[in-house]
């Protein structure tokens, strides 16, 4: 008899963004004349940077000729991309990361979801609340939690991110083994300082824990004092793995390219306390289950680091940050308390006592605007909604005017 992985039965309904998409589709079917403005899922709307488009075309032409055609590439990514990443994203900021510590992949969602499988199933997990649902759901699937009760899975150490702690959680009150952090944060848009991040790195050293640091939104940081990488913090290389993506900086949500940094010093332990380096384990996993990102896409990603590419990415992220500033200004004028939007494309809005899903439904039905209900990111998200700055400036202006009318 074939039996299923019963941990899947503990999962709550469908994946958050699929659920929202279904609700929006149902609304659009009922209201075909209504133009819906999507400020929900963080999906970019502007075209790929020209430097990436040119590199993509050139690479496709190479693939069209026998002499320059390429078959399987290195599973970890081509040297030209790994070297450009190491130099520009890390070494230029004083973080000592080498090209062979970078694993190129097709998405940070997959990487943050897959990484947990190299750790023991009884590892104690610390997860912020609210949180990007992938971290939590993949640990539920792996059996690291009990059942879901009163808005939370048993066995997880939740790290509350609230107005009281400025949406940067405190260190765990109980010992934990694996810690998920994301800054600039999804969903709250909050940032972490170097000093705050240092405390987490020190905690990981003291407790033989490991930090999984999701830096997918680093390109939106404008405050130069904020760390873009956890490796800008002393001692992080031994205790942290970092995830990056080309989705939000270069608009690759549909093009797919990302990378994970596993420093050679980074270690975990066996049940007898023996120390094991993670790099060869992740390399083994990556080579076994993944055949690399396609050559044209890696060429396009490498173009992000050309002089033109850098300027175009700055322009793209500035554009979305201008949207974010507008959302923040308008929502503040409407009397709402909010956070984010300055070093992040997300604005986290306190609904002043409204239930998250009711607020979502109200904005959809009365304003034709899609947000993401905070409760979908965890118990601490109840009462909040998240607005994303990924849309055209004109649509953001229109959305904010409609929200203002709907609230009158
Ligand atoms: C989000 O809206 O939270 C993100 O777009 C999700 C993702 O990047 O997978």
Coordinates of C-alpha atoms and ligand atoms in Angstrom, one line a residue:
X1 CA 0.0 0.0 0.0
X2 CA 1.4 3.3 -1.0
X3 CA 1.2 5.7 1.9
X4 CA 1.6 9.5 1.8
X5 CA 3.8 11.8 3.8
X6 CA 1.2 12.6 6.4
X7 CA 3.0 15.8 7.4
X8 CA 1.5 17.3 4.2
X9 CA -1.9 16.9 5.9
X10 CA -0.9 19.4 8.6
X11 CA -0.5 22.2 6.0
X12 CA -3.0 25.0 6.1
X13 CA -5.3 25.3 3.0
X14 CA -3.4 26.3 -0.1
X15 CA -0.3 28.4 -0.5
X16 CA -1.0 32.0 0.4
X17 CA -0.4 33.6 -3.0
X18 CA -2.4 30.8 -4.8
X19 CA -5.3 31.5 -2.5
X20 CA -5.2 35.2 -3.2
X21 CA -5.0 34.6 -6.9
X22 CA -8.1 32.4 -6.7
X23 CA -10.0 35.1 -4.9
X24 CA -8.9 37.8 -7.3
X25 CA -9.9 35.6 -10.3
X26 CA -13.4 35.0 -8.8
X27 CA -13.8 38.7 -8.3
X28 CA -12.7 39.5 -11.8
X29 CA -15.1 37.0 -13.2
X30 CA -18.0 38.6 -11.3
X31 CA -16.8 42.2 -12.2
X32 CA -15.3 42.0 -15.7
X33 CA -15.6 45.8 -16.2
X34 CA -13.5 46.5 -13.1
X35 CA -9.8 47.1 -13.7
X36 CA -8.0 45.4 -10.8
X37 CA -4.7 46.9 -9.6
X38 CA -2.4 44.4 -8.1
X39 CA -0.3 45.5 -5.1
X40 CA -0.4 42.0 -3.7
X41 CA 2.3 39.5 -4.6
X42 CA 5.7 41.0 -5.0
X43 CA 5.9 40.5 -8.7
X44 CA 7.7 43.0 -10.8
X45 CA 6.0 44.8 -13.7
X46 CA 8.8 46.6 -15.6
X47 CA 10.8 45.0 -18.5
X48 CA 14.2 43.4 -18.0
X49 CA 17.1 45.9 -17.9
X50 CA 18.5 46.5 -21.4
X51 CA 21.9 45.2 -20.5
X52 CA 20.3 41.8 -19.6
X53 CA 18.2 41.7 -22.7
X54 CA 21.2 42.3 -24.9
X55 CA 23.2 39.6 -23.1
X56 CA 20.2 37.2 -23.4
X57 CA 20.0 37.8 -27.2
X58 CA 23.8 37.3 -27.6
X59 CA 23.7 34.1 -25.6
X60 CA 20.7 32.7 -27.7
X61 CA 22.7 33.4 -30.8
X62 CA 25.7 31.5 -29.4
X63 CA 23.3 28.6 -28.7
X64 CA 22.2 28.7 -32.4
X65 CA 25.7 27.9 -33.7
X66 CA 27.4 24.5 -33.3
X67 CA 30.7 26.1 -32.6
X68 CA 29.4 28.1 -29.6
X69 CA 26.6 25.8 -28.5
X70 CA 26.6 24.6 -24.9
X71 CA 24.9 21.5 -23.4
X72 CA 24.9 20.8 -19.6
X73 CA 26.7 23.5 -17.7
X74 CA 28.2 23.2 -14.3
X75 CA 25.4 22.5 -11.7
X76 CA 26.8 25.3 -9.4
X77 CA 26.7 27.9 -12.2
X78 CA 29.1 29.2 -14.7
X79 CA 32.4 30.7 -13.4
X80 CA 31.7 34.1 -15.2
X81 CA 28.5 34.6 -13.1
X82 CA 29.9 33.2 -9.8
X83 CA 32.9 35.5 -10.1
X84 CA 30.9 38.5 -10.9
X85 CA 28.6 37.9 -7.9
X86 CA 31.5 37.3 -5.5
X87 CA 33.3 40.4 -6.6
X88 CA 30.4 42.8 -6.9
X89 CA 28.0 41.7 -4.2
X90 CA 30.4 40.7 -1.5
X91 CA 34.1 41.5 -1.9
X92 CA 33.4 45.1 -2.9
X93 CA 31.6 45.5 0.4
X94 CA 34.4 43.9 2.5
X95 CA 32.7 40.5 2.7
X96 CA 35.2 37.8 2.0
X97 CA 33.1 35.5 -0.2
X98 CA 34.8 33.4 -3.0
X99 CA 33.2 32.4 -6.3
X100 CA 33.2 28.7 -5.4
X101 CA 31.0 29.5 -2.3
X102 CA 28.2 30.6 -4.6
X103 CA 25.6 28.2 -5.9
X104 CA 23.5 29.5 -8.8
X105 CA 19.9 28.3 -9.0
X106 CA 16.5 29.1 -10.5
X107 CA 15.0 30.9 -7.5
X108 CA 15.4 31.9 -3.8
X109 CA 12.0 30.4 -3.2
X110 CA 13.3 26.9 -4.2
X111 CA 16.6 27.4 -2.3
X112 CA 15.0 28.6 0.9
X113 CA 12.6 25.7 0.6
X114 CA 15.2 23.1 -0.2
X115 CA 18.0 24.0 2.2
X116 CA 16.2 22.5 5.2
X117 CA 16.5 18.9 3.8
X118 CA 20.2 18.7 4.7
X119 CA 19.5 19.3 8.4
X120 CA 18.1 16.7 10.8
X121 CA 14.3 16.4 11.1
X122 CA 14.5 17.0 14.8
X123 CA 16.3 20.3 14.4
X124 CA 14.5 23.0 16.4
X125 CA 13.5 25.8 14.0
X126 CA 13.1 29.5 14.8
X127 CA 10.9 31.4 12.4
X128 CA 9.8 35.0 12.5
X129 CA 6.1 35.8 12.7
X130 CA 5.0 37.3 10.3
X131 CA 7.1 35.4 7.7
X132 CA 7.4 34.5 4.1
X133 CA 5.3 31.2 4.1
X134 CA 7.9 29.1 2.3
X135 CA 10.2 28.8 5.3
X136 CA 7.4 27.5 7.5
X137 CA 5.5 25.3 5.0
X138 CA 8.7 23.4 3.9
X139 CA 9.5 22.6 7.5
X140 CA 5.9 21.4 8.1
X141 CA 6.3 19.1 5.0
X142 CA 9.6 17.7 6.4
X143 CA 7.9 16.8 9.7
X144 CA 9.6 19.4 11.9
X145 CA 6.4 20.6 13.4
X146 CA 3.4 19.2 15.3
X147 CA -0.1 20.0 14.3
X148 CA -1.6 23.5 13.7
X149 CA -3.5 24.9 16.7
X150 CA -4.6 28.4 17.5
X151 CA -2.8 29.9 14.5
X152 CA 0.5 28.2 15.0
X153 CA 2.3 24.9 14.5
X154 CA 3.5 23.1 17.6
X155 CA 7.2 22.6 17.9
X156 CA 8.2 25.8 16.1
X157 CA 9.9 28.7 18.0
X158 CA 8.1 31.7 16.7
X159 CA 10.0 35.0 16.8
X160 CA 7.4 37.7 17.1
X161 CA 8.0 40.8 15.0
X162 CA 5.7 43.5 16.3
X163 CA 5.4 47.3 16.5
X164 CA 7.0 46.9 20.0
X165 CA 10.3 45.5 18.7
X166 CA 10.1 47.7 15.5
X167 CA 9.5 44.4 13.6
X168 CA 13.0 43.1 14.3
X169 CA 12.5 40.0 16.6
X170 CA 14.3 39.4 19.9
X171 CA 16.7 36.5 20.3
X172 CA 14.9 33.2 21.0
X173 CA 14.0 32.6 24.7
X174 CA 14.6 28.8 24.2
X175 CA 17.6 27.0 22.5
X176 CA 17.1 26.7 18.7
X177 CA 19.2 25.1 16.0
X178 CA 18.1 26.7 12.7
X179 CA 17.1 30.4 12.4
X180 CA 15.4 32.0 9.5
X181 CA 15.9 35.8 9.1
X182 CA 15.0 38.0 6.1
X183 CA 16.1 41.6 5.8
X184 CA 14.9 43.9 4.3
X185 CA 12.0 42.0 5.6
X186 CA 9.2 40.3 3.7
X187 CA 6.5 41.1 4.6
X188 CA 7.0 44.0 7.0
X189 CA 9.6 46.0 5.0
X190 CA 11.6 46.5 8.2
X191 CA 15.5 46.7 8.2
X192 CA 18.1 45.3 10.5
X193 CA 21.2 47.2 11.6
X194 CA 24.7 45.7 11.7
X195 CA 24.7 45.8 15.5
X196 CA 21.3 43.9 15.6
X197 CA 22.5 41.3 13.1
X198 CA 25.8 40.9 15.1
X199 CA 23.7 39.7 18.0
X200 CA 22.2 37.0 15.9
X201 CA 25.5 35.9 14.6
X202 CA 26.9 35.8 18.2
X203 CA 23.9 33.8 19.3
X204 CA 24.4 31.3 16.6
X205 CA 28.1 30.9 17.6
X206 CA 27.2 30.5 21.3
X207 CA 24.4 28.0 20.6
X208 CA 25.9 26.0 17.7
X209 CA 23.0 27.2 15.6
X210 CA 22.8 28.2 11.9
X211 CA 21.2 31.3 10.4
X212 CA 19.5 31.1 7.0
X213 CA 19.6 34.7 5.9
X214 CA 17.3 35.7 3.0
X215 CA 18.6 38.9 1.4
X216 CA 16.4 38.9 -1.7
X217 CA 15.5 42.5 -1.2
X218 CA 19.0 44.0 -0.5
X219 CA 18.9 46.0 -3.8
X220 CA 16.3 48.3 -2.2
X221 CA 18.6 49.4 0.7
X222 CA 19.4 53.1 0.4
X223 CA 20.6 53.7 4.0
X224 CA 24.3 53.0 3.5
X225 CA 24.7 52.1 7.2
X226 CA 22.5 49.0 6.8
X227 CA 24.1 45.6 5.9
X228 CA 23.2 44.2 2.5
X229 CA 24.8 40.8 3.4
X230 CA 25.1 39.0 6.7
X231 CA 28.8 38.4 5.7
X232 CA 29.3 42.1 6.5
X233 CA 29.0 41.1 10.1
X234 CA 32.0 39.6 12.0
X235 CA 31.9 35.8 12.3
X236 CA 29.0 35.2 10.0
X237 CA 30.8 32.9 7.6
X238 CA 30.9 30.1 10.1
X239 CA 27.2 30.3 11.1
X240 CA 25.2 31.6 8.1
X241 CA 23.9 30.7 4.7
X242 CA 22.6 33.6 2.5
X243 CA 20.0 33.6 -0.2
X244 CA 19.9 36.1 -3.0
X245 CA 17.8 36.6 -6.1
X246 CA 17.7 38.4 -9.4
X247 CA 13.9 38.6 -9.2
X248 CA 13.4 41.8 -7.4
X249 CA 16.5 43.8 -8.4
X250 CA 16.6 42.9 -12.1
X251 CA 13.0 41.8 -12.7
X252 CA 13.8 38.1 -13.1
X253 CA 10.5 36.8 -11.5
X254 CA 9.6 35.2 -14.8
X255 CA 13.2 34.7 -16.1
X256 CA 14.4 32.8 -13.0
X257 CA 17.9 33.1 -11.5
X258 CA 19.1 33.3 -8.0
X259 CA 21.9 32.0 -5.8
X260 CA 22.8 30.7 -2.4
X261 CA 26.1 31.4 -0.6
X262 CA 27.5 28.6 1.5
X263 CA 30.9 29.7 2.9
X264 CA 33.4 26.9 3.3
X265 CA 33.7 27.5 7.0
X266 CA 30.0 27.0 7.6
X267 CA 29.4 23.9 9.7
X268 CA 26.7 21.8 11.3
X269 CA 27.0 18.8 13.7
X270 CA 26.1 15.2 13.8
X271 CA 24.2 13.5 16.7
X272 CA 27.5 12.8 18.5
X273 CA 28.6 16.4 18.2
X274 CA 31.0 15.8 15.3
X275 CA 31.5 18.9 13.1
X276 CA 30.6 18.7 9.4
X277 CA 31.1 21.4 6.7
X278 CA 27.9 22.3 4.9
X279 CA 29.5 23.3 1.6
X280 CA 30.2 19.7 0.4
X281 CA 26.8 18.6 1.6
X282 CA 24.9 21.3 -0.3
X283 CA 27.2 20.7 -3.3
X284 CA 26.2 17.1 -3.2
X285 CA 22.5 17.9 -2.9
X286 CA 22.7 20.5 -5.7
X287 CA 24.5 18.2 -8.1
X288 CA 22.2 15.3 -7.4
X289 CA 18.9 17.2 -7.8
X290 CA 19.7 20.2 -10.1
X291 CA 21.2 20.5 -13.5
X292 CA 22.0 24.2 -13.5
X293 CA 20.3 27.4 -14.8
X294 CA 20.3 27.7 -18.6
X295 CA 23.3 29.5 -20.2
X296 CA 21.4 32.4 -21.7
X297 CA 19.8 33.2 -18.3
X298 CA 23.1 33.1 -16.6
X299 CA 24.5 35.5 -19.2
X300 CA 21.6 37.8 -18.6
X301 CA 22.2 37.6 -14.9
X302 CA 25.9 38.4 -15.3
X303 CA 25.0 41.5 -17.3
X304 CA 23.5 42.9 -14.0
X305 CA 27.1 43.5 -13.0
X306 CA 28.2 45.4 -16.1
X307 CA 28.4 49.2 -15.8
X308 CA 25.2 49.6 -17.8
X309 CA 23.5 46.9 -15.9
X310 CA 24.3 48.4 -12.5
X311 CA 22.9 51.8 -13.6
X312 CA 19.8 50.2 -15.0
X313 CA 19.1 48.2 -11.9
X314 CA 19.5 51.3 -9.8
X315 CA 17.0 53.1 -12.0
X316 CA 14.5 50.1 -11.7
X317 CA 14.8 49.9 -7.9
X318 CA 14.6 53.7 -7.6
X319 CA 11.4 53.6 -9.6
X320 CA 9.7 51.0 -7.3
X321 CA 11.0 52.9 -4.2
X322 CA 9.3 56.0 -5.6
X323 CA 6.1 54.0 -5.7
X324 CA 6.7 52.8 -2.1
X325 CA 7.2 56.4 -0.9
X326 CA 3.9 57.4 -2.5
X327 CA 2.1 54.5 -0.9
X328 CA 3.6 55.4 2.5
X329 CA 2.7 59.1 2.2
X330 CA -0.9 58.4 1.1
X331 CA -1.5 55.8 3.7
X332 CA -0.1 58.0 6.4
X333 CA -2.3 60.9 5.2
X334 CA -5.3 58.5 5.6
X335 CA -4.3 58.1 9.2
X336 CA -2.7 54.6 9.1
X337 CA 0.4 53.6 11.0
X338 CA 2.9 51.8 8.7
X339 CA 6.5 50.6 8.4
X340 CA 8.7 49.7 5.4
X341 CA 8.9 51.3 2.0
X342 CA 12.1 53.2 2.5
X343 CA 14.7 50.4 2.1
X344 CA 12.1 47.9 0.9
X345 CA 9.4 47.5 -1.7
X346 CA 6.9 46.5 0.9
X347 CA 4.7 48.6 3.2
X348 CA 3.2 47.0 6.2
X349 CA 0.0 48.7 7.3
X350 CA -1.7 48.5 10.6
X351 CA -5.5 48.2 9.8
X352 CA -6.6 49.9 13.0
X353 CA -8.5 47.0 14.4
X354 CA -9.7 45.6 11.1
X355 CA -9.3 41.8 10.4
X356 CA -6.6 41.3 7.7
X357 CA -8.8 39.3 5.4
X358 CA -11.8 41.6 5.8
X359 CA -9.5 44.5 5.0
X360 CA -8.3 42.6 1.9
X361 CA -11.9 41.9 0.8
X362 CA -12.9 45.5 1.4
X363 CA -10.0 46.9 -0.7
X364 CA -10.7 44.4 -3.5
X365 CA -14.5 44.9 -3.6
X366 CA -14.6 48.7 -3.0
X367 CA -11.4 49.8 -4.6
X368 CA -10.4 47.0 -7.0
X369 CA -7.0 46.9 -5.3
X370 CA -5.3 43.7 -4.3
X371 CA -3.1 43.7 -1.2
X372 CA -1.8 40.8 0.8
X373 CA -3.6 40.1 4.1
X374 CA -1.1 40.2 7.0
X375 CA -2.7 37.2 8.7
X376 CA -1.5 35.1 5.7
X377 CA 2.1 35.6 7.0
X378 CA 1.4 34.5 10.5
X379 CA -0.5 35.2 13.7
X380 CA 1.4 38.5 14.4
X381 CA 0.3 39.6 10.9
X382 CA -3.4 39.6 11.9
X383 CA -4.7 43.1 11.7
X384 CA -2.2 44.2 9.1
X385 CA -2.1 44.3 5.3
X386 CA 1.0 44.4 3.0
X387 CA 1.0 46.7 0.0
X388 CA 3.7 46.0 -2.7
X389 CA 5.4 48.8 -4.7
X390 CA 5.7 46.6 -7.8
X391 CA 3.5 48.2 -10.3
X392 CA 3.6 51.3 -12.5
X393 CA 3.6 54.7 -10.8
X394 CA 0.4 55.6 -12.5
X395 CA -1.3 52.5 -11.2
X396 CA 0.0 53.2 -7.7
X397 CA -1.4 56.7 -7.9
X398 CA -4.8 55.4 -9.1
X399 CA -4.8 52.6 -6.4
X400 CA -4.1 55.1 -3.6
X401 CA -6.9 57.4 -4.8
X402 CA -9.3 54.5 -4.9
X403 CA -8.3 53.3 -1.5
X404 CA -8.8 56.9 -0.2
X405 CA -12.4 56.9 -1.7
X406 CA -13.2 53.5 -0.4
X407 CA -12.3 54.5 3.2
X408 CA -14.4 57.6 3.2
Ligands
LIG1 C1 5.9 37.9 -2.0 O1 5.0 38.6 -2.5 O2 6.0 37.8 -0.8 C2 7.0 37.4 -2.9 O3 6.7 37.8 -4.2 C3 6.9 35.9 -2.9 C4 8.1 35.4 -3.7 O4 9.1 36.0 -4.0 O5 8.0 34.1 -3.9

